[in-house]
XYZ file of C-alpha atoms in Angstrom:
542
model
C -69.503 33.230 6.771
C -69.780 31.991 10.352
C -67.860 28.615 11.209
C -70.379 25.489 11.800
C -69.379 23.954 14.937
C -69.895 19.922 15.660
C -69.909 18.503 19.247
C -68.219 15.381 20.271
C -67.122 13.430 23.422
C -63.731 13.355 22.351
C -61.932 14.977 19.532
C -58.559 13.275 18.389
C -55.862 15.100 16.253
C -54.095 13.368 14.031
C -54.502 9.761 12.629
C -51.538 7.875 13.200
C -51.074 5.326 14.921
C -51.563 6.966 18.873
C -54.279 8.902 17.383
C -56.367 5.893 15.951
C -55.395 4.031 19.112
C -57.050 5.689 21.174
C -59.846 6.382 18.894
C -60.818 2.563 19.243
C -59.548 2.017 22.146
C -62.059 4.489 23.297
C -65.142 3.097 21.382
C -63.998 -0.842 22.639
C -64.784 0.476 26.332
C -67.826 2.731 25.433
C -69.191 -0.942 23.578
C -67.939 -2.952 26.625
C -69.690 -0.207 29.178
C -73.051 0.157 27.218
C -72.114 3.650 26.971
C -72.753 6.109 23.515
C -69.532 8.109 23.209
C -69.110 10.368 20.138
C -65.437 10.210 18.921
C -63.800 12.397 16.198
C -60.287 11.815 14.186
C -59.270 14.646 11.911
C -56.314 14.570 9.856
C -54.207 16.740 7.707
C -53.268 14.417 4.627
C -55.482 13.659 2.226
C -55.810 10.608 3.082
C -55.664 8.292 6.091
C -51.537 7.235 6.049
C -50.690 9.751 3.072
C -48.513 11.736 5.455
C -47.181 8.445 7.567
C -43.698 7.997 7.051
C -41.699 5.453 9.495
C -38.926 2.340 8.802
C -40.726 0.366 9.865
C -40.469 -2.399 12.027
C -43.605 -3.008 14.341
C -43.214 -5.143 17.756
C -46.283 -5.932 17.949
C -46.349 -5.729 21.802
C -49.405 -2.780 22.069
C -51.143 -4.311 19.150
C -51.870 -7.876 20.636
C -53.324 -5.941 23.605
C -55.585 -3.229 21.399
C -56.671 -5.975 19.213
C -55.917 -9.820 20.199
C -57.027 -11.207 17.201
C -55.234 -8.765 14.707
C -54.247 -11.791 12.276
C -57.877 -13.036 11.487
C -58.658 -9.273 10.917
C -56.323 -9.025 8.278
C -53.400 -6.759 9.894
C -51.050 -5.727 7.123
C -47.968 -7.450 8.988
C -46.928 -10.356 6.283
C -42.953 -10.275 6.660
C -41.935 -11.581 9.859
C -38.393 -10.469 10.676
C -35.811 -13.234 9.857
C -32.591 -11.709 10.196
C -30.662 -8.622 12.205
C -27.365 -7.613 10.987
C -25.459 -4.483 12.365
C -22.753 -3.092 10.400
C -19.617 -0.056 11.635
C -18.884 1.286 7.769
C -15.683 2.623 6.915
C -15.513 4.528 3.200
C -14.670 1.470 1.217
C -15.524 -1.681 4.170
C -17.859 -2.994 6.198
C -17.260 -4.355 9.662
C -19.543 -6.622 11.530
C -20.778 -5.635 14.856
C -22.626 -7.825 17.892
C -26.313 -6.463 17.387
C -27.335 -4.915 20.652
C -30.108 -6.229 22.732
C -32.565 -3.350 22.037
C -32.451 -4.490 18.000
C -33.190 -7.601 18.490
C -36.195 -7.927 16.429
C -37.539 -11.709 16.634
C -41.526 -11.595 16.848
C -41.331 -8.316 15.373
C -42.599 -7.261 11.871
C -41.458 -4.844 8.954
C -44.191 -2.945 7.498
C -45.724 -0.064 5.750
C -46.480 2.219 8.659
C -48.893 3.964 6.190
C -50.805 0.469 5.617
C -50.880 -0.093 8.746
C -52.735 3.060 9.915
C -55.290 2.569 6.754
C -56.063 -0.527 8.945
C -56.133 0.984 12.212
C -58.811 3.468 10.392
C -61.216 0.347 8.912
C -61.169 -0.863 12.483
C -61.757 2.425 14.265
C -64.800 3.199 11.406
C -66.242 -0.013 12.465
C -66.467 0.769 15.893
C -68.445 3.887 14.967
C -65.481 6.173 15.356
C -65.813 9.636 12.753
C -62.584 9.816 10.839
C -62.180 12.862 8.813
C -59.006 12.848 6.286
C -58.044 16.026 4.439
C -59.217 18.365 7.799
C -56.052 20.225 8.928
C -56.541 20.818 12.837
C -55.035 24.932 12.988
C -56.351 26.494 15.677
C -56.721 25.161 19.695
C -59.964 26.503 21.103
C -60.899 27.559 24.374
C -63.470 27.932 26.872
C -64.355 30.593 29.440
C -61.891 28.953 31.762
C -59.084 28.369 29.662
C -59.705 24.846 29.189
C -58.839 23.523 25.576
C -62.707 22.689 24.583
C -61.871 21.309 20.848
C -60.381 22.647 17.845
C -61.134 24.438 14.717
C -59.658 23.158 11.122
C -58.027 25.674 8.391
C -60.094 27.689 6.651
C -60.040 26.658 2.840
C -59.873 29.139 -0.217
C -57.602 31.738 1.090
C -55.312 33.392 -1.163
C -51.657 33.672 -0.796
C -52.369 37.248 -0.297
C -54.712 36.533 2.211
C -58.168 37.421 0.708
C -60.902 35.222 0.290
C -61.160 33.825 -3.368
C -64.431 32.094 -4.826
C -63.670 28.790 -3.261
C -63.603 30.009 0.190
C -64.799 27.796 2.825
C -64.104 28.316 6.763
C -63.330 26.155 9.236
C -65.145 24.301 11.066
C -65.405 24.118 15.307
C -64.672 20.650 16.358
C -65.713 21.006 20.383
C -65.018 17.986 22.868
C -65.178 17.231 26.785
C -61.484 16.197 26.162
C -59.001 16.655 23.161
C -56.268 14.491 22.351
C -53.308 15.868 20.351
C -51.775 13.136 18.537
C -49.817 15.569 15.913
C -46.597 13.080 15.988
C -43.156 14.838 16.223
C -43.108 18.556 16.185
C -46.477 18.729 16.578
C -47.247 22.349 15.400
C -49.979 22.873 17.786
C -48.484 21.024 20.602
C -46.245 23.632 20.262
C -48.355 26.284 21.203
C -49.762 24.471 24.372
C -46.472 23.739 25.331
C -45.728 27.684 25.937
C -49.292 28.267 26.932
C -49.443 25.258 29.848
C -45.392 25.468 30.620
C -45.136 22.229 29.888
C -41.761 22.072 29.527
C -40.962 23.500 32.619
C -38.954 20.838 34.613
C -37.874 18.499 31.676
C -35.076 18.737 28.885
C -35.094 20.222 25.732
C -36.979 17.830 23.248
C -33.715 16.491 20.823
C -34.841 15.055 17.104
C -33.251 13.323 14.123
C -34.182 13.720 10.455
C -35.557 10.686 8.471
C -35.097 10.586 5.110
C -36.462 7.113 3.321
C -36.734 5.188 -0.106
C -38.850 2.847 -1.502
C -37.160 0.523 -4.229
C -38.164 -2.266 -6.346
C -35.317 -4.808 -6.644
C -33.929 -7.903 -8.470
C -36.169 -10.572 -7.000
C -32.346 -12.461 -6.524
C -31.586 -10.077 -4.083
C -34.624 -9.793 -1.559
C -34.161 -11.561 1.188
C -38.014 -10.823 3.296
C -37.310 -9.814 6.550
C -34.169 -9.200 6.319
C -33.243 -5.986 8.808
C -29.818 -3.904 8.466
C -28.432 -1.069 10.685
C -25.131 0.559 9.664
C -23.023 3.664 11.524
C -20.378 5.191 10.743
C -19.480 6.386 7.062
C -20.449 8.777 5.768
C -20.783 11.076 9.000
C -17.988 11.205 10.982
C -17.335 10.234 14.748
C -19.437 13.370 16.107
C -22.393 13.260 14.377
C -25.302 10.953 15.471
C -26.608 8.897 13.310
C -26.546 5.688 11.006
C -28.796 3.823 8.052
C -31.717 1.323 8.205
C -32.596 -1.379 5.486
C -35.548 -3.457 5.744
C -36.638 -6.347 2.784
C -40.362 -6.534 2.282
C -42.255 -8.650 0.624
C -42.918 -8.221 -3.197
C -39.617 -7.570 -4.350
C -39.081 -4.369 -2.142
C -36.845 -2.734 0.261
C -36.723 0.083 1.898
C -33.652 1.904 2.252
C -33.346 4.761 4.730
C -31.009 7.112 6.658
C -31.411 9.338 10.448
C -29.040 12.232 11.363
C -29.396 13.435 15.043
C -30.367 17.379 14.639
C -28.432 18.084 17.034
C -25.417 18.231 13.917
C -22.703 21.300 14.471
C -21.248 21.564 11.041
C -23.620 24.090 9.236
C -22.273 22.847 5.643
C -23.166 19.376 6.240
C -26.614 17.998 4.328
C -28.631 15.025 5.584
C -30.439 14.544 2.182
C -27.025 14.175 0.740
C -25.548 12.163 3.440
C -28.187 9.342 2.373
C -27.557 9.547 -1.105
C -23.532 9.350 -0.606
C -24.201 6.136 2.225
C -25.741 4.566 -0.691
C -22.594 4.525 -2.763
C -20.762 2.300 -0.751
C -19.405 -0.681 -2.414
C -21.383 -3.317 -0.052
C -24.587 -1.424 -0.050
C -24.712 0.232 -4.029
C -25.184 -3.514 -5.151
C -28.858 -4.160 -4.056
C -29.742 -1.389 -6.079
C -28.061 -2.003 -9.110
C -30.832 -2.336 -11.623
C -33.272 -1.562 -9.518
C -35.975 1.159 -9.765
C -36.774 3.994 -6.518
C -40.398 4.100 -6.344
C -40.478 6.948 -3.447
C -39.137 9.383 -0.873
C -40.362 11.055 2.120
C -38.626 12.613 5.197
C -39.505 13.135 9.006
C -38.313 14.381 11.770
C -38.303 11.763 15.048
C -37.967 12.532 18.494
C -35.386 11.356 20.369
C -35.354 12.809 23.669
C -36.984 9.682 25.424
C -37.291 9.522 29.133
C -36.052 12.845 30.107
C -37.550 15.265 27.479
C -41.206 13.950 28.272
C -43.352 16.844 28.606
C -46.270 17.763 31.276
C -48.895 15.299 29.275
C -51.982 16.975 30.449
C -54.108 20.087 30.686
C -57.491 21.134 31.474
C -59.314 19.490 28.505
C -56.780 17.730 26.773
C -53.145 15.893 26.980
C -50.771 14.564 24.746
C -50.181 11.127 23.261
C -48.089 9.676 20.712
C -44.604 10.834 19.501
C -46.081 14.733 19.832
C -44.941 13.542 23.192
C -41.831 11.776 22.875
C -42.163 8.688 23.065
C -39.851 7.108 20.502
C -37.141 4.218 22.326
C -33.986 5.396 19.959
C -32.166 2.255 21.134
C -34.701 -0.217 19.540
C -35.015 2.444 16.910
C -39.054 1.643 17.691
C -41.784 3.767 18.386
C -44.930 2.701 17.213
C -45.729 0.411 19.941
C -44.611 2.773 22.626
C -47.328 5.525 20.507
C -49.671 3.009 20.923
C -49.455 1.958 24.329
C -49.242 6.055 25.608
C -52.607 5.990 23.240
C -54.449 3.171 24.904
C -53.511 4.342 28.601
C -54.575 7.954 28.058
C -57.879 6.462 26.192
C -58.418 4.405 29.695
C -57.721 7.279 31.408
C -60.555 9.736 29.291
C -62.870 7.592 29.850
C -62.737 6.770 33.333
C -63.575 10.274 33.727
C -66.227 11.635 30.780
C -69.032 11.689 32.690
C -67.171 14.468 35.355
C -68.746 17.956 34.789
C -66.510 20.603 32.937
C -62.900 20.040 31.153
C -61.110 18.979 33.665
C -57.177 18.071 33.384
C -57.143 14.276 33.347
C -53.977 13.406 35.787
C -54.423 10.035 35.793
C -52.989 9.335 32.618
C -49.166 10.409 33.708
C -49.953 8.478 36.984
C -51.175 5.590 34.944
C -48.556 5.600 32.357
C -45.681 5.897 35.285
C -47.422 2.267 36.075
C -47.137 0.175 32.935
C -44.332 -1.503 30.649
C -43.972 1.995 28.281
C -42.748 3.807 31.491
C -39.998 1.417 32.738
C -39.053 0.384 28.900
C -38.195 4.045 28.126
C -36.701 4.530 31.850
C -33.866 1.478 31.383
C -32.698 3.273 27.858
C -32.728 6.769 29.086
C -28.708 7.540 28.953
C -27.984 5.858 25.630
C -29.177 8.685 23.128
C -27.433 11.324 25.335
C -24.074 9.454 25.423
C -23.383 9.793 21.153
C -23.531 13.697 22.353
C -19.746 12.995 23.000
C -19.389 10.946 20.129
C -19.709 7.793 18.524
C -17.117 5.785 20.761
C -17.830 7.216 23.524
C -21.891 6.524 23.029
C -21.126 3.181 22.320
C -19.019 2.327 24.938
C -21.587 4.340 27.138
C -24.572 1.981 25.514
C -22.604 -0.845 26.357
C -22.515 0.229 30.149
C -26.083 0.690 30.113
C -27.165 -2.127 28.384
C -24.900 -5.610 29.890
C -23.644 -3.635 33.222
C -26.136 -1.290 34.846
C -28.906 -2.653 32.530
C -31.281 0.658 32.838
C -30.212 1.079 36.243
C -27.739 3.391 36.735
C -27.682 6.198 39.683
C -27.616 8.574 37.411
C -29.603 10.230 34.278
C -27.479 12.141 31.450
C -29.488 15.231 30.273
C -29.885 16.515 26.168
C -29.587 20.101 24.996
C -31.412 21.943 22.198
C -30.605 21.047 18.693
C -30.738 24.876 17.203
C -28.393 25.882 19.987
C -25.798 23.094 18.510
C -25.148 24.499 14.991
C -21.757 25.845 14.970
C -20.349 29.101 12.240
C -19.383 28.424 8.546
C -16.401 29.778 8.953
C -15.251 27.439 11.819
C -16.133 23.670 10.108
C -15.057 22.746 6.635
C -17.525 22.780 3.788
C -18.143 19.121 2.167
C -17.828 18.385 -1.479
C -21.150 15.947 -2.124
C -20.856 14.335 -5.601
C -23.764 15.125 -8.180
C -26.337 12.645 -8.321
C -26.010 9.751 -10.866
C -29.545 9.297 -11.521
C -29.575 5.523 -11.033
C -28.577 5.083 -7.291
C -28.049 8.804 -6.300
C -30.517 11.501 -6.411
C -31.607 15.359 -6.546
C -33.965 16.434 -3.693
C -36.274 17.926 -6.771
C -36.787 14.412 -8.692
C -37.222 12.885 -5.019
C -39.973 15.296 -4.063
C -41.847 14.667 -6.946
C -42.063 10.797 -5.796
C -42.909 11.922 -2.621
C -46.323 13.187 -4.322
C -46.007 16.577 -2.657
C -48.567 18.530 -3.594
C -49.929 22.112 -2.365
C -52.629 24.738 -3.833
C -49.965 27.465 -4.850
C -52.072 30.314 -4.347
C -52.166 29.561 -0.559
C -50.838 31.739 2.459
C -47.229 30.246 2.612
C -47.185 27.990 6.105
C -43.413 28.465 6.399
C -43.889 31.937 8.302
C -41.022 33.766 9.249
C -41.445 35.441 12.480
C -38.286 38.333 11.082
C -37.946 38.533 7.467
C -34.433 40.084 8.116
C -32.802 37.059 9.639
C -32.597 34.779 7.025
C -29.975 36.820 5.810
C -28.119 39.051 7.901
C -28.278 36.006 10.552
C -28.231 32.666 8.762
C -26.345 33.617 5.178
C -23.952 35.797 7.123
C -22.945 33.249 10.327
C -24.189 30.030 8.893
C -23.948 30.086 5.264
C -27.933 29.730 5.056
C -28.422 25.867 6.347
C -31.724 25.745 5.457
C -30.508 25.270 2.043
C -29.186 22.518 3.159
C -30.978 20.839 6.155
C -34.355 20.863 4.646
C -34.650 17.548 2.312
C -37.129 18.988 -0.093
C -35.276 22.239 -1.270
C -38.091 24.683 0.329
C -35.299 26.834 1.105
C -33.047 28.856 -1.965
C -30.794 31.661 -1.388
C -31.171 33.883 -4.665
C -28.787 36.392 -6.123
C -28.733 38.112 -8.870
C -25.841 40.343 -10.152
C -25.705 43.784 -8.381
C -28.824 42.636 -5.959
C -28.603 41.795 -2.958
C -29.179 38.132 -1.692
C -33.101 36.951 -0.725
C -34.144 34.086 0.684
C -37.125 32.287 -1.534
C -39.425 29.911 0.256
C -40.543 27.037 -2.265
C -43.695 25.831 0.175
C -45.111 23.729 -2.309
C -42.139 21.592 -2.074
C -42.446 20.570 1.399
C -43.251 17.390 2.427
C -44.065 18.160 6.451
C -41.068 16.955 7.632
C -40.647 19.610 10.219
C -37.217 19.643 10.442
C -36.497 24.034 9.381
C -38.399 24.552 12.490
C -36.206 21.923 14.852
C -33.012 23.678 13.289
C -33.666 26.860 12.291
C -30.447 28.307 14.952
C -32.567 31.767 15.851
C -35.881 29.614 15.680
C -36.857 32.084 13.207
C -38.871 29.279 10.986
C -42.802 28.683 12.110
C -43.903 25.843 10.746
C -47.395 25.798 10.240
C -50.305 24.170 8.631
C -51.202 24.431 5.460
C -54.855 24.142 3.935
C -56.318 20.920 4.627
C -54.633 17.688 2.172
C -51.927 19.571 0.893
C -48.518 17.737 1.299
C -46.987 14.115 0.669
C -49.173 11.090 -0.415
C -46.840 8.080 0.750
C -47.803 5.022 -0.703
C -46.511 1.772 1.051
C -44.274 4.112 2.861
C-alpha cells in the first residue's frame, strides 16, 4: 500500500501552544490579506492537550496580542493570581524568602495548559485551520534539493516484530511550502534536523529539567485560588538544581509539582522520588491531608535560554516553540515566550509564501532578535547557568543579575551537556527513599496509571537502543543503571534471575513522553522515538 499524500501551504507539528499559535496566527493574516492559505496541525496525542503537561501560570502578554478579546471568547483563564510566596526548606522548617522580580506574577493566570490549548484549537478550527489529533509526525521529508517539503505520520498496524498485521494502515505524506516544527522540548524530530542542518553549531549544549506534577482535590478550607508557591532547598541538596511549584485553582484543586535540573551528578538520586519525599514535609504534607490525587504526568523543560538557542531555520522549515528553547527559567514561564516565537515566525511565513521553491525563511531570527521575547530572554541569560556552582552561589549570582547589572552584564556564562554530568555509583552515596504511604506518597506504577498512559502493546518498541550491550556493561556496571531511576514512569527494570545474567527490560507502554532517558541517558544510548499515532498520556486539566 502506497502512502496518500495531502498538500498544504503550511504544515505545523505539534499542537501546543507555539504550534496552534501560529496556526491562527497564520489564518488571521491570510483573512486580513484576502488570501486562501491551506494550514495543517498534526498531533501525536489522542487528543488536542492529552499530552500537554505544564504548571501553569500564563502571563498573558502574547495572548492579548494573538487574540485581544480572549475574555469574551471564553479563554479558560478564571483564577487570577492573588498571592506569590517563596519558601528556602530545610528537613523539618520553612524559611521565607523576598520573591524575586522574575516571579512576580500580578496580571498573570494559573491554568490548565491542556485547557488552554483545547481553546487555542476551537479558535484555530474556526479560522479554517485543519487540526488532526492522534497523527504522530515520524518522518521529515525532502525534496530534490534537500529542502524539508512536509512530513509523513507513523504508519499504523505494525507489529512489535515489525510485520504488518490486519490493521495495517501507512502513513500519510503531509507536503507544505514551509513546515513548522513545534514538537516542544526534545523534540524527536528536531533532533534529527539539528544534526542534518548543524544547527547547533555555534551555540551551547541545550540543558533540561524534569517535571513531574499532581493534580489533587482538596478540603475546600484549604484552597486559597490563586494562590502561587515556589520552594528550594530540601530535599536536594546545595548542588542540585531545582525546587517545587504549588498553584490553587479553582474548584477545590491544586496542583502540586516538582523540577530537577538534568544536569544532576549523583547517579543514585531519583526525581520521581524526590517529589514524593518534598511532599512529606511538615508545612507542605498538611494541604493534602484528606485529600484525593486525581493525576500525574512528567516532562522534560528546557532550560538553556538565551545561549542554547539553536539555528531556527532551514530551507523549508524552522523551529518554534520550546523545540527551540525558549522557556525564561527565572519566571519559571514559557508559554508566552512559545507563543510570541510562534506568532513572529507565522509573520515571517507569510510574508514570504508566495516566493517560488522552499526557501529558508531568515527573517524570522532577524525578526525575533527585534521584539520583547529576544531582550526578555537576553536580561536572564546568566541566572540558570550560575546554580551550576550551586545553590548559594546561583542565588547570590541571580541577585547580581537581577538588582545590579539587571540583564546587563559584560559577560554571558555558558551550560554544558546534562549526560556528560552524571558522575559513577561508586563515587556518590546511594539514598534511602521511604516506601510510599499511599495517601500523600506514591509508586511511579499507581501514578502512571492516573496519567492514562496507554500504548497498543504489540507495537515496535519506540525506546530504541542504538547498542543493546550498553545498558549493561556501561550503565549497570559504572552507573548502577539510572534509568531505573531517572525515568518517572518505571520504563526502565534491570532483571535478574538466579544464575542469569542481568537484562535490561524496556516497559514502553509505561511511558508517558516525558523524554527525559534520552536527555540523560550518559552514552546517549536511548532514542526516543515516536510511537503509533495516540498512544501515550491523556492529561485531563493538567
Amino acid at each position: 500500500m502506497e502512502r496518500e499524500a495531502m498538500e498544504f501551504d503550511v504544515v505545523i507539528v505539534g499542537a501546543g501552544p507555539s504550534g496552534l499559535t501560529a496556526a491562527i496566527r497564520l489564518a488571521q493574516l491570510a483573512s486580513e490579506h484576502e488570501q486562501e492559505l491551506t494550514i495543517c496541525v498534526v498531533e501525536k496525542g489522542s487528543e488536542i492537550g492529552a499530552h500537554i503537561l505544564s504548571g501553569a501560570v500564563l502571563e498573558p502578554r502574547a495572548l492579548d496580542e494573538l487574540i485581544p478579546d480572549w475574555k469574551e471568547r471564553g479563554a479558560p483563564l478564571d483564577t487570577p493570581a492573588s498571592e506569590d510566596r517563596f519558601l528556602y526548606l530545610t528537613e523539618k522548617k520553612s524559611i521565607a524568602m523576598p520573591n524575586p522580580p522574575q516571579m512576580h506574577n500580578a496580571g498573570n493566570y494559573v491554568i490548565s495548559l491542556g485547557n488552554f490549548c483545547r481553546w487555542l484549537a476551537e479558535q484555530a478550527e474556526q479560522l479554517g485551520v485543519e487540526v488532526f489529533p492522534g497523527f504522530a509526525a515520524a518522518e521529515v521529508l525532502y525534496d530534490e534539493q534537500g529542502a524539508v517539503r512536509g512530513i509523513a505520520t507513523g504508519d499504523m498496524g505494525i507489529s512489535r516484530s515489525g510485520e504488518q498485521t490486519e490493521n495495517y494502515e501507512p502513513g500519510i505524506e503531509l507536503h507544505a511550502k514551509q513546515t513548522l516544527f513545534a514538537e516542544g522540548c526534545r523534540g524527536s524530530l528536531t533532533k534529527g534536523l539539528m544534526e542534518r542542518f548543524d544547527l547547533r553549531n555555534g551555540v551551547d549544549p541545550q540543558t533540561y529539567g524534569i517535571g513531574i506534577k499532581e493534580l489533587w482535590e482538596i478540603d475546600p478550607a484549604k484552597v486559597k485560588p490563586g494562590t502561587i508557591l515556589h520552594t528550594i532547598g530540601w530535599p536536594l541538596d546545595s548542588q542540585t538544581y531545582g525546587g517545587s511549584f504549588l498553584y490553587h485553582l479553582s474548584e477545590n484543586q491544586v496542583v502540586v509539582g516538582f523540577v530537577v535540573g538534568l544536569d544532576y551528578k549523583n547517579p543514585h538520586l531519583s526525581p520521581f522520588e524526590e517529589f514524593q519525599r518534598f511532599k512529606t514535609h511538615p508545612d507542605i504534607r498538611p494541604l493534602f491531608e484528606g485529600g484525593r490525587r486525581i493525576s500525574y504526568g512528567a516532562r522534560a523543560l528546557s532550560e538553556g535560554g538565551f545561549q542554547s538557542i539553536p539555528k531556527l531555520t532551514f530551507p523549508g522549515g524552522m523551529l518554534i516553540g520550546d523545540t527551540a528553547g525558549f522557556l525564561n527559567v527565572p519566571k519559571i514561564k514559557g508559554t508566552h515566550t512559545a507563543m510570541k516565537s510562534a506568532m513572529v515566525a507565522a509573520e515571517s511565513v507569510f510574508e514570504q509564501l508566495a516566493s517560488e521553491g522552499r526557501k529558508e525563511i531568515d527573517t524570522y531570527p532577524q525578526h525575533l532578535q527585534q521584539s520583547w521575547l529576544w531582550d526578555e530572554l537576553n536580561k536572564v541569560r546568566n541566572i540558570r547557568p550560575g546554580f551550576s556552582k550551586g545553590l548559594w552561589f546561583g542565588l547570590f549570582n541571580a541577585a547580581l543579575e537581577t538588582y545590579l547589572f539587571r540583564g546587563k552584564a559584560p559577560w554571558t556564562m555558558h551550560h554544558h551537556a546534562d549526560h556528560e554530568q552524571l558522575g559513577k555509583a561508586a563515587d556518590y552515596p546511594s539514598i534511602d527513599y521511604p516506601k510510599p504511604d499511599g495517601k500523600i506518597t506514591f509508586d511511579r506504577l499507581s501514578s502512571v496509571f492516573i496519567s492514562n498512559t496507554n500504548h497498543e502493546e504489540d507495537q515496535p518498541i519506540h525506546l530504541q537502543l542504538k547498542d543493546q550491550e550498553v545498558p549493561i556493561t556501561v550503565n549497570l556496571a559504572l552507573y548502577d543503571a539510572p534509568e531505573q531511576r531517572y525515568c518517572p514512569a518505571g520504563v526502565y527494570e534491570i532483571l535478574q534471575e538466579e544464575g542469569q545474567p542481568p537484562q535490561l527490560q524496556i516497559n514502553a507502554q509505561n511511558c508517558v513522553h516525558c523524554k527525559t532517558c534520552d536527555i540523560k541517558d550518559p552514552t546517549q544510548n536511548i532514542n526516543w522515538t515516536v510511537p503509533q499515532g495516540g498512544g501515550g498520556p491523556n492529561y485531563p486539566n493538567m
